[in-house]
Short mmCIF file of C-alpha atoms in Angstrom, two decimals:
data_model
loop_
_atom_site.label_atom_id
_atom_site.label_comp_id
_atom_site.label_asym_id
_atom_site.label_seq_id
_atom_site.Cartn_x
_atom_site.Cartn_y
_atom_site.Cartn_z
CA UNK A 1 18.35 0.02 15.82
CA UNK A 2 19.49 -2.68 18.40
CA UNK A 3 18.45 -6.95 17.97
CA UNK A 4 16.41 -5.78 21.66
CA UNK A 5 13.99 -3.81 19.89
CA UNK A 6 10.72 -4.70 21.54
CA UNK A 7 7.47 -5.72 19.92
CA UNK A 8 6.84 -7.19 16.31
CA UNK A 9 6.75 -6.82 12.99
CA UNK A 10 3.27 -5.81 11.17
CA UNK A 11 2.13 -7.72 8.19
CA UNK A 12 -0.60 -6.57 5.98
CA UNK A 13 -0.77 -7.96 2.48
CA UNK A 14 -2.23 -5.30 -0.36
CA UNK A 15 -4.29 -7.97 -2.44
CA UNK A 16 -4.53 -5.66 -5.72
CA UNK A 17 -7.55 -8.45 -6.18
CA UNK A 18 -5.80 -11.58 -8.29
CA UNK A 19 -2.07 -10.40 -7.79
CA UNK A 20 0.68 -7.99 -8.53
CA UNK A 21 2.02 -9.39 -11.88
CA UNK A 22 -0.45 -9.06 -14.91
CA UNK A 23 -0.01 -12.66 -15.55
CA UNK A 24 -1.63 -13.43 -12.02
CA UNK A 25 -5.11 -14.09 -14.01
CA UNK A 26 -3.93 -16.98 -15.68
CA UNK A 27 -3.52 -19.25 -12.63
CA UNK A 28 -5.35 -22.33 -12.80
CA UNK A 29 -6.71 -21.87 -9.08
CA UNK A 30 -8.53 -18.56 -10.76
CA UNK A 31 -11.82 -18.51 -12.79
CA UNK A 32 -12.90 -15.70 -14.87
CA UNK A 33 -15.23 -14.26 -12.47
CA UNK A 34 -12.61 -14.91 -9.37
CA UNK A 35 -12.46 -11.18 -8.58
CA UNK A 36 -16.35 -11.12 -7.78
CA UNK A 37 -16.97 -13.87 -6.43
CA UNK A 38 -18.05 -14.04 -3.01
CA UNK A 39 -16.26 -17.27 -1.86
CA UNK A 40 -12.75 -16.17 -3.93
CA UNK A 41 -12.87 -12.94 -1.03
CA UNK A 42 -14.02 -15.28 1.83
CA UNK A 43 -11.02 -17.49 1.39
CA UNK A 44 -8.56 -14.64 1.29
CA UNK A 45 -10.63 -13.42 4.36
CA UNK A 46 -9.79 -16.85 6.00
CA UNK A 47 -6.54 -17.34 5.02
CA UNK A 48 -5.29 -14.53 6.47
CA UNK A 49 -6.67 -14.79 9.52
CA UNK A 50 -5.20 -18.30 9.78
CA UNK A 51 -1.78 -16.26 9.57
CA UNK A 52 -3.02 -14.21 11.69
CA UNK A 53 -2.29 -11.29 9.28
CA UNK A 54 -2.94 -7.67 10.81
CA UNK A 55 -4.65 -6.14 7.60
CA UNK A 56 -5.81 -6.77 3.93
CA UNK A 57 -5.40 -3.53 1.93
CA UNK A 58 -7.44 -3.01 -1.47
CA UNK A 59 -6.87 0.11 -4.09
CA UNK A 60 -9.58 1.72 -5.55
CA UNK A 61 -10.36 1.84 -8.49
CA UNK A 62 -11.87 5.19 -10.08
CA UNK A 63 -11.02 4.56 -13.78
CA UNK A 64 -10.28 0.97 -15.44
CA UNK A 65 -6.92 -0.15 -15.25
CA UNK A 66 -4.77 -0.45 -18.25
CA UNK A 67 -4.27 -3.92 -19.37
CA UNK A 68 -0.78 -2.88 -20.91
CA UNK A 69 0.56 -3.12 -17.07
CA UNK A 70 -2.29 -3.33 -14.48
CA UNK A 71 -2.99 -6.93 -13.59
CA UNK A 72 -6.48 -5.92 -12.42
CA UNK A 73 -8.25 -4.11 -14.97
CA UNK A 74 -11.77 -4.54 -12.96
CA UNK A 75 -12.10 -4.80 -9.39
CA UNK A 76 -14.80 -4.10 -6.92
CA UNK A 77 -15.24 -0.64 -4.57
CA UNK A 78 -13.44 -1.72 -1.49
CA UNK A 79 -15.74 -1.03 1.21
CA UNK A 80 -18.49 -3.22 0.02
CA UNK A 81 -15.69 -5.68 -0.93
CA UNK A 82 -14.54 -5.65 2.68
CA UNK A 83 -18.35 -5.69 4.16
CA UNK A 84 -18.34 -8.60 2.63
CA UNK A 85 -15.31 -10.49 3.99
CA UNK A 86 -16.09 -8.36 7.48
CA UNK A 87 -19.02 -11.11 7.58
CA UNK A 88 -16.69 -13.96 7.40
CA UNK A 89 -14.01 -12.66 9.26
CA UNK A 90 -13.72 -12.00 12.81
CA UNK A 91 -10.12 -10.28 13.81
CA UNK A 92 -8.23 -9.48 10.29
CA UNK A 93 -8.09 -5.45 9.78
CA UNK A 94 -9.89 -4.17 6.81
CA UNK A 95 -8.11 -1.50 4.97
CA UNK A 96 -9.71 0.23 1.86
CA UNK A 97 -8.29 2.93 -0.66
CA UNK A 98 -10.20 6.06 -1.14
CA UNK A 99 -8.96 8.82 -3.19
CA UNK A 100 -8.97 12.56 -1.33
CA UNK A 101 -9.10 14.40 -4.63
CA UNK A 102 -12.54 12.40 -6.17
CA UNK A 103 -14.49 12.03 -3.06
CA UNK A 104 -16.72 13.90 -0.78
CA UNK A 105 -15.82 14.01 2.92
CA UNK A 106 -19.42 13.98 4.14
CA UNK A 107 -20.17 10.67 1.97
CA UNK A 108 -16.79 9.44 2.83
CA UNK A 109 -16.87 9.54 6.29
CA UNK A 110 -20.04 8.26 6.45
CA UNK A 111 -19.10 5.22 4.43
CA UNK A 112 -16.32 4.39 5.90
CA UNK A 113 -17.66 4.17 9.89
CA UNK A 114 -19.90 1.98 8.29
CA UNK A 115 -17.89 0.09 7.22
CA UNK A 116 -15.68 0.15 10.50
CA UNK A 117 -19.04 -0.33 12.34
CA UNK A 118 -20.07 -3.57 10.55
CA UNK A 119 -17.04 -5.18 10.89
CA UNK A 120 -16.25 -4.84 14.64
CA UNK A 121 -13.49 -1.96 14.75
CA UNK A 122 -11.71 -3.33 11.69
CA UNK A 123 -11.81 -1.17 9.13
CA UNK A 124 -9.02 1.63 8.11
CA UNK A 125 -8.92 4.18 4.95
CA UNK A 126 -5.93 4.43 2.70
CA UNK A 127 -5.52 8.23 1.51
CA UNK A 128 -4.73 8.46 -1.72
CA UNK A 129 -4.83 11.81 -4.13
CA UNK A 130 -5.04 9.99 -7.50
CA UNK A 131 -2.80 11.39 -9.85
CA UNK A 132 -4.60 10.48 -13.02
CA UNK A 133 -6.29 12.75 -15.45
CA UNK A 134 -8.48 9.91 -17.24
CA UNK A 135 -9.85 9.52 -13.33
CA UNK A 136 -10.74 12.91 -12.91
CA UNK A 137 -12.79 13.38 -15.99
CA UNK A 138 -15.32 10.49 -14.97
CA UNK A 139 -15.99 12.71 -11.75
CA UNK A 140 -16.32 15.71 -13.83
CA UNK A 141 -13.19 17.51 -13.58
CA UNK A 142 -11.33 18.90 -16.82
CA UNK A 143 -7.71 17.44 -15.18
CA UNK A 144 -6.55 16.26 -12.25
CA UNK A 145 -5.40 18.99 -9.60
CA UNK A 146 -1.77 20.23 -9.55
CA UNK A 147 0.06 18.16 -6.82
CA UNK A 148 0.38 20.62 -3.96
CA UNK A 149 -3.58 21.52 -4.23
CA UNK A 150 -4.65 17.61 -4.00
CA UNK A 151 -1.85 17.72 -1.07
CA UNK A 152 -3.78 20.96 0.24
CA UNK A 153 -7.04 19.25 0.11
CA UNK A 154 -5.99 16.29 2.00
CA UNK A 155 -5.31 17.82 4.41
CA UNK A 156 -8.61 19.87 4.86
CA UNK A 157 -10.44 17.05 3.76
CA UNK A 158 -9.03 14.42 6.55
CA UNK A 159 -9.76 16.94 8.77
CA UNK A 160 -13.24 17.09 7.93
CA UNK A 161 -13.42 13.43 8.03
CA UNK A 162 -12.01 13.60 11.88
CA UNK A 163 -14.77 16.12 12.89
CA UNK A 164 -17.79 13.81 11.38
CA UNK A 165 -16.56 11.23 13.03
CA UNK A 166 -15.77 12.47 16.70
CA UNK A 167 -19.60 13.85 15.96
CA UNK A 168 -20.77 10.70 15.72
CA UNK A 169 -19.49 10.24 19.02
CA UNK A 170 -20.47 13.35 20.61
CA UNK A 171 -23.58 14.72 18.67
CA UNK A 172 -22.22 18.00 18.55
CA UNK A 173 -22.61 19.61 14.86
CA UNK A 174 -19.35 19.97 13.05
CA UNK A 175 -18.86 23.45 11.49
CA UNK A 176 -16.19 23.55 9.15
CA UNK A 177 -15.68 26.47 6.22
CA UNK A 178 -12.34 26.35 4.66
CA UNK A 179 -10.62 26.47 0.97
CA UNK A 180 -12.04 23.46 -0.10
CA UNK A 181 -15.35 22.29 1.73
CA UNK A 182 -18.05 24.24 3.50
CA UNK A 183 -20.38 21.93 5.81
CA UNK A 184 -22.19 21.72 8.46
CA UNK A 185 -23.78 18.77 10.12
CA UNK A 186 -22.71 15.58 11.87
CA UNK A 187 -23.09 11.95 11.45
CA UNK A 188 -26.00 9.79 11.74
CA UNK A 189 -23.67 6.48 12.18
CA UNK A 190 -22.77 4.97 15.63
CA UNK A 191 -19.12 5.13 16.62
CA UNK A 192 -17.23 1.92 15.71
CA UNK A 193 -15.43 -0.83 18.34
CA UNK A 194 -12.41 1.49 17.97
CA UNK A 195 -13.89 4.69 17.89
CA UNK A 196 -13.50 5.61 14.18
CA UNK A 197 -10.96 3.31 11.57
CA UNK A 198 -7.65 3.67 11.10
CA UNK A 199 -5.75 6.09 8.93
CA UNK A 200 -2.69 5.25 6.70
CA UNK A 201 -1.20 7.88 4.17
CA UNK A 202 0.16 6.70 0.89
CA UNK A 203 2.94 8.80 -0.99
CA UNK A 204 5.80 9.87 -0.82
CA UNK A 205 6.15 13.26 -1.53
CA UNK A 206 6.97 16.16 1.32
CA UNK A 207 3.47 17.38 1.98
CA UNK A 208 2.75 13.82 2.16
CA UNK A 209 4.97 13.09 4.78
CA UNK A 210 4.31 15.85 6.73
CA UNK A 211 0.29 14.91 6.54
CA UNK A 212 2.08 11.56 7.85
CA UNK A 213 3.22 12.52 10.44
CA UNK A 214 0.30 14.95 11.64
CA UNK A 215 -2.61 12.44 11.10
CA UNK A 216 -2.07 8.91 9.85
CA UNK A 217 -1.63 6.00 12.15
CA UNK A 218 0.27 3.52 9.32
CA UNK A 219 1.86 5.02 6.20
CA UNK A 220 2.08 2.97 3.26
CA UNK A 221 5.66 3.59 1.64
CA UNK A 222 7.70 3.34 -1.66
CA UNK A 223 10.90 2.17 -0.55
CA UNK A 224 14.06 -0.22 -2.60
CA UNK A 225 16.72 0.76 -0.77
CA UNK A 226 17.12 0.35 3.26
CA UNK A 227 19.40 3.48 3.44
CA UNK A 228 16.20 5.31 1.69
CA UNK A 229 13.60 3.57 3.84
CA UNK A 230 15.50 4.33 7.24
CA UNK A 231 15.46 8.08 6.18
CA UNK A 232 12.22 8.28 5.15
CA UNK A 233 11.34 6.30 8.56
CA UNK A 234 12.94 8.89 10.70
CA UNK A 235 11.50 11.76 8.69
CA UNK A 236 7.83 10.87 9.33
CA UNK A 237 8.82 9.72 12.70
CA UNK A 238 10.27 13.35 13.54
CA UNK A 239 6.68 15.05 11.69
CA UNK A 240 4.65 13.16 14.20
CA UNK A 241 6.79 13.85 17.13
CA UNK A 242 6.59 17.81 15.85
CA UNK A 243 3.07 17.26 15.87
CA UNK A 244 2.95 16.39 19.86
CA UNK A 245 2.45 12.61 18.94
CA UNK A 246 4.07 9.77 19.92
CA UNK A 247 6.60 8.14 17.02
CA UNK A 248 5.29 4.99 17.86
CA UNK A 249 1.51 6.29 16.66
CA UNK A 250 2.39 6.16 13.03
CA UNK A 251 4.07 2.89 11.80
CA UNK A 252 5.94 2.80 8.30
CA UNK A 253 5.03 -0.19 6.03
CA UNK A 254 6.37 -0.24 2.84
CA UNK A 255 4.98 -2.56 0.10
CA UNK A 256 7.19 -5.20 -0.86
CA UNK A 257 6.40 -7.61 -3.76
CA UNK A 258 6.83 -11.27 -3.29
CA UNK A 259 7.60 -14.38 -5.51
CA UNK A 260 8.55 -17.16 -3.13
CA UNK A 261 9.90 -20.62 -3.90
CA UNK A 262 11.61 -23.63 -2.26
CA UNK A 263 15.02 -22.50 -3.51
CA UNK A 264 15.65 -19.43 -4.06
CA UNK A 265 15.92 -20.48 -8.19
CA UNK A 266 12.65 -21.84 -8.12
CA UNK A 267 11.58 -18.12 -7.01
CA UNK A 268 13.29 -17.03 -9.83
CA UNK A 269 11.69 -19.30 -12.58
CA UNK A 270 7.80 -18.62 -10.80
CA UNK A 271 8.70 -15.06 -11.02
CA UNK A 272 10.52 -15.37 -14.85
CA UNK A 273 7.28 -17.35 -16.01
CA UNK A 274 4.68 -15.06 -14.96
CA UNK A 275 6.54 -12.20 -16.64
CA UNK A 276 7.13 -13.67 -19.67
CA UNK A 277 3.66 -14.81 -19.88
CA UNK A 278 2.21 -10.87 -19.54
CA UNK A 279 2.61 -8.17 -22.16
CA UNK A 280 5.99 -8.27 -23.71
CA UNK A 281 5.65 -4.46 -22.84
CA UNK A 282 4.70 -4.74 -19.23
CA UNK A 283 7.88 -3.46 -17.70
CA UNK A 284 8.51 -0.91 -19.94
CA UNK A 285 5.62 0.84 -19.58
CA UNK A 286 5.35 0.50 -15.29
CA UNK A 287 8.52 2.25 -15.58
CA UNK A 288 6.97 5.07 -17.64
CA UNK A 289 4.04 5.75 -15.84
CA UNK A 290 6.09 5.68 -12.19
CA UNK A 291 8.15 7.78 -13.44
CA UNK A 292 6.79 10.41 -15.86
CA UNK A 293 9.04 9.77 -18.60
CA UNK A 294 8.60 7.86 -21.66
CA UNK A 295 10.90 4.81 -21.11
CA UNK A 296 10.33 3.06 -24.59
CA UNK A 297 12.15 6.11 -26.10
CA UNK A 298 15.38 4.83 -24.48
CA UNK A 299 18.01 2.93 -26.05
CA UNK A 300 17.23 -1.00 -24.22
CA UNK A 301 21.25 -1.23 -24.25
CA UNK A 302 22.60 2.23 -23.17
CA UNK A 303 22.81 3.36 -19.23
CA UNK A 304 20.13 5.69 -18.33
CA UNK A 305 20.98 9.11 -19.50
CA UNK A 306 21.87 12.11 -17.14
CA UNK A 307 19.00 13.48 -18.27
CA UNK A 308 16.45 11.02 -17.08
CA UNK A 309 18.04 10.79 -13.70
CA UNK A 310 18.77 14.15 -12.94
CA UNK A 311 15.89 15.97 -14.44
CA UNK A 312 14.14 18.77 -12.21
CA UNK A 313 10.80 17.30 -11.28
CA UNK A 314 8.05 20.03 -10.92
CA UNK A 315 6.04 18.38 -8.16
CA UNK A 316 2.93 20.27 -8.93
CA UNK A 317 2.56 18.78 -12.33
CA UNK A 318 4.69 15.97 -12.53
CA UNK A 319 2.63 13.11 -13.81
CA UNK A 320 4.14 10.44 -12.22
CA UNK A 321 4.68 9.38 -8.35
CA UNK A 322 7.17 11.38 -6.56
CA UNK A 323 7.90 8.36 -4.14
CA UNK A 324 8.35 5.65 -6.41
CA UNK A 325 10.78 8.12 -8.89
CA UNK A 326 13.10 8.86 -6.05
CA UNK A 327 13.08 5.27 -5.26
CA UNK A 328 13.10 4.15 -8.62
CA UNK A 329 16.28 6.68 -9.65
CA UNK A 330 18.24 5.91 -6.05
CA UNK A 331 18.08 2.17 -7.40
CA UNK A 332 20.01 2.80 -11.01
CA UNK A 333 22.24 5.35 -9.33
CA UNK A 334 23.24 3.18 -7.05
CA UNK A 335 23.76 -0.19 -9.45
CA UNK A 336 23.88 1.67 -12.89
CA UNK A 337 22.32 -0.56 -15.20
CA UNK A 338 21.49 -0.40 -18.72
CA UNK A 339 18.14 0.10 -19.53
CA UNK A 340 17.61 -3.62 -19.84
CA UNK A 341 19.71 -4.63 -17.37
CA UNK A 342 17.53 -2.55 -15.02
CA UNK A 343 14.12 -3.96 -16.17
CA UNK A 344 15.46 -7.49 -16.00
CA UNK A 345 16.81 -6.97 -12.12
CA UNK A 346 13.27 -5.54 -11.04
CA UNK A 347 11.76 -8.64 -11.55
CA UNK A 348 13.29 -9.71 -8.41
CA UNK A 349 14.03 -6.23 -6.89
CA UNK A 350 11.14 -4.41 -7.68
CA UNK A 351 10.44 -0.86 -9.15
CA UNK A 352 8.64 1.73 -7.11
CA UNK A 353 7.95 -0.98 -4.47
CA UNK A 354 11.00 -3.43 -3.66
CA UNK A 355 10.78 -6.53 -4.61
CA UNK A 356 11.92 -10.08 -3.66
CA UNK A 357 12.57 -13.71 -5.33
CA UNK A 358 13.65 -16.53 -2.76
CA UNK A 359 12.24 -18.64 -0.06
CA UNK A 360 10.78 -18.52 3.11
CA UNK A 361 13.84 -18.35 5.11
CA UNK A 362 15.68 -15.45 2.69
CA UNK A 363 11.85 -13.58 2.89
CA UNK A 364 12.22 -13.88 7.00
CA UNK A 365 15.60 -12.74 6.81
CA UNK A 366 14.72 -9.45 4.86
CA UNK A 367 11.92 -8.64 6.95
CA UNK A 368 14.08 -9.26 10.32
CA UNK A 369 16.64 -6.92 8.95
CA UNK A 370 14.88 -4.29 7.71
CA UNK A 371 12.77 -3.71 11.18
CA UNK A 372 16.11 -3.95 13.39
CA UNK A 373 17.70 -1.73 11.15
CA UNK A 374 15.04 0.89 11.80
CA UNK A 375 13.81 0.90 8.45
CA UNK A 376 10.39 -0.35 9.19
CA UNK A 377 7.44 -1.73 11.14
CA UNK A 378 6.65 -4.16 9.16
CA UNK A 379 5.50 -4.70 5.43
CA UNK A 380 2.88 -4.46 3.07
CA UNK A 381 3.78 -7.86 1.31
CA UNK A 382 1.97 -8.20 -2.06
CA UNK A 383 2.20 -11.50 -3.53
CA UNK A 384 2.73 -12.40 -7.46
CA UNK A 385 -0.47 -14.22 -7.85
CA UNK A 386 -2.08 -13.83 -4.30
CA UNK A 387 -4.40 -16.97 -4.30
CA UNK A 388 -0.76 -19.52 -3.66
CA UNK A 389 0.87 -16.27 -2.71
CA UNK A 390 -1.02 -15.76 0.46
CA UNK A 391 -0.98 -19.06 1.23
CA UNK A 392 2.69 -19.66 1.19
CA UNK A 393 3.15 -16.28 3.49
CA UNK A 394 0.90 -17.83 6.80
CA UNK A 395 1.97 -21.33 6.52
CA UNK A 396 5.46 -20.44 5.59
CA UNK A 397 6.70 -17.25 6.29
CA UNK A 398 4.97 -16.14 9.50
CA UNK A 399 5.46 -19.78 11.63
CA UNK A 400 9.60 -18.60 10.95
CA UNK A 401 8.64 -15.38 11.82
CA UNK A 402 7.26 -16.55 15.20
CA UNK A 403 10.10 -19.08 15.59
CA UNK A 404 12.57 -15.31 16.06
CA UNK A 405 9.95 -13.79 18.37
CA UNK A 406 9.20 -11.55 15.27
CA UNK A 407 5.30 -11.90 14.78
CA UNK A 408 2.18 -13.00 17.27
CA UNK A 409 1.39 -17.11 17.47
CA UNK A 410 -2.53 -15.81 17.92
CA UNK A 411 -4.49 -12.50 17.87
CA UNK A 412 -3.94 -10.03 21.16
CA UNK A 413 -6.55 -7.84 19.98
CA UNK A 414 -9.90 -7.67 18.03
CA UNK A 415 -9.80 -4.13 16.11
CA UNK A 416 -7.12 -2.85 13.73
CA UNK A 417 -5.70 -0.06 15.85
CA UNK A 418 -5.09 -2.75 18.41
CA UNK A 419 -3.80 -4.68 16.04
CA UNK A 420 -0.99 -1.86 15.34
CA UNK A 421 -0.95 -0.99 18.61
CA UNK A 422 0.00 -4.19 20.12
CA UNK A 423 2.92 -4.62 18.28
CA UNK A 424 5.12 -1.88 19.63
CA UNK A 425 4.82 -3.85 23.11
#
């Protein structure tokens, strides 16, 4: 990809409610009750419209996180969440998880065209599958579907979703009768500023991809290696163009995890702190559950064994995510670490999503190139503790952004799809 490349980046930030790192809770800007409290999401709201962000995305959350490495253990469903902020916000897209595999289409779709609705055009749904069995038995299920069947259902289900809303458009009855869902009836909501909100895909696996490519308008990647993220970029690139779309419809945003500093050692120390002051067993135990094996059975001081790396993973039952392993192993092939060595290098690297310690300047740099390089539209930055985080990333990072005729100086547009839209001129 050529320095001419025309348009700019996208920048959404995934809030994950207090921050990334467990440790975020501590900060002394946060109280107890931060992540329900009205004005905590009004001045996220505000601040990233003041950098004039495209999106906020927020996970959902059908089971409690686990302390032992989830930095959010409670957190509010995301489309009331974002009704919320929609009603102190007037051009930042709205972007809320929903999980394919625990939901109903009908109630789905309904909810979120409300939520798009309410908020102007803003709104856009993050498809998830859930891979979690705990999840799945507090909707009733005895486990969570093999992998290819929640990738099956996805599929049938977004569908679904697409026909309620073009009926709330048209009137006409939608009558669907497939594997998974037999309906028929149409919505009851009016169509939205932008016709119906935004879809982005999340995953990495093949049938994820391809959905990708067929459907979403934004995918939210996995990536820690540019050579992995350009392939991955032209692969979903080449599903939508098989699909009769344009390329340019579906833009690739990878998270990227941020702990930013005035040197690049200051980074390091902010990002060495909040570590050391969350569970001693916080890395350790990411690792395992991104990557379906049992890290703490590893020797801390030995290289990863063959084993580990080169295991055949099943992906109808594998437990953990299929995009963040083949990130995760591309990284330790390509550096081979110890086992320590590794978990000591993601603080600033990442695992699953990349990571990155250093300052504004070195953050620009990344992001500037990564897009030219083809790699990416833009990035789904998610800050340490995002309270400073945030703060730091539109006063900071997106005035040198702007300064390379990388990123808008004000709003073009007023809905989210413009908002992506707009950057590829």
């Amino acid at each position: 990809m050529s320095d001419h490349r025309q348009g700019h980046v996208i920048l959404g930030v995934n809030v994950l409610v207090l921050g990334y790192l467990p440790a975020a809770w501590q900060s002394d800007r946060l109280r107890k009750d931060s992540f329900v409290d009205p004005a905590y999401w009004e001045n996220i709201g505000a601040v990233a419209e003041r950098g004039t962000l495209d999106a906020l995305f927020l996970a959902d959350a059908p089971l409690l996180g686990d302390p032992a490495y989830d930095a959010n253990a409670g957190r509010l469903e995301p489309t009331v969440n974002w009704s919320h902020v929609a009603a102190t916000t007037e051009r930042i897209g709205l972007i809320a998880t929903a999980s394919s595999t625990l939901n109903d289409p009908f109630d789905l779709a309904q909810r979120l065209l409300s939520l798009d609705h309410v908020s102007g055009g803003r709104a856009g749904w993050n498809i998830v599958t859930t891979r979690n069995s705990p999840a799945a038995q507090n909707f009733g299920l005895p486990d969570i579907p093999e992998r290819d069947d929640r990738y099956d259902r996805a599929a049938e289900f977004v569908d679904v979703v697409l026909g309620l809303w073009d009926s709330a458009a048209t009137r006409d009855v939608v009558r669907h009768h497939g594997r998974f869902f037999d309906l028929e009836g149409r919505l009851d909501v009016p169509p939205s500023r932008q016709g119906r909100p935004v879809l982005i895909q999340a995953g990495g696996s093949a049938k994820g991809r391809a959905l990708a490519g067929r459907r979403a308008e934004g995918v939210f990647a996995a990536e820690l290696t540019k050579e992995g993220a350009i392939e991955h970029y032209r692969e979903v690139k080449r599903h939508a163009a098989d699909a009769g779309r344009s390329p340019e419809s579906v833009k690739i945003l990878p998270g990227l995890l941020t702990s930013i500093g005035s040197t690049e050692e200051e980074a390091r120390r902010r990002s060495d702190d909040l570590h050391d002051r969350g569970p001693a067993a916080y890395s350790v135990q990411w690792l395992s559950q991104a990557i379906g094996y049992d890290a703490s059975q590893l020797d801390l001081d030995e290289k990863f064994p063959k084993e580990v790396l080169t295991a055949a993973v099943d992906p109808r039952t594998a437990a953990g995510s299929i995009g963040f392993r083949q990130s995760i192993v591309a990284q330790i092939r390509r550096t081979n670490p110890t086992v320590r060595e590794y978990l000591r290098q993601t603080r600033y690297t990442g695992s699953g999503h990349s990571g990155f310690a250093g300052t504004p300047e070195q953050l620009v740099d990344h992001i500037e190139d990564w897009y030219r390089s083809g790699a990416v539209d833009g990035f789904n930055l998610q800050p340490d503790v995002l309270v400073d985080g945030l703060e730091v990333i539109a006063d900071e990072v997106v005035p040198l952004l702007r300064k390379r005729g990388l990123f808008r100086h004000e709003y073009a547009t007023d809905t989210l799809r413009g908002h992506f839209q707009a950057a590829s001129n």
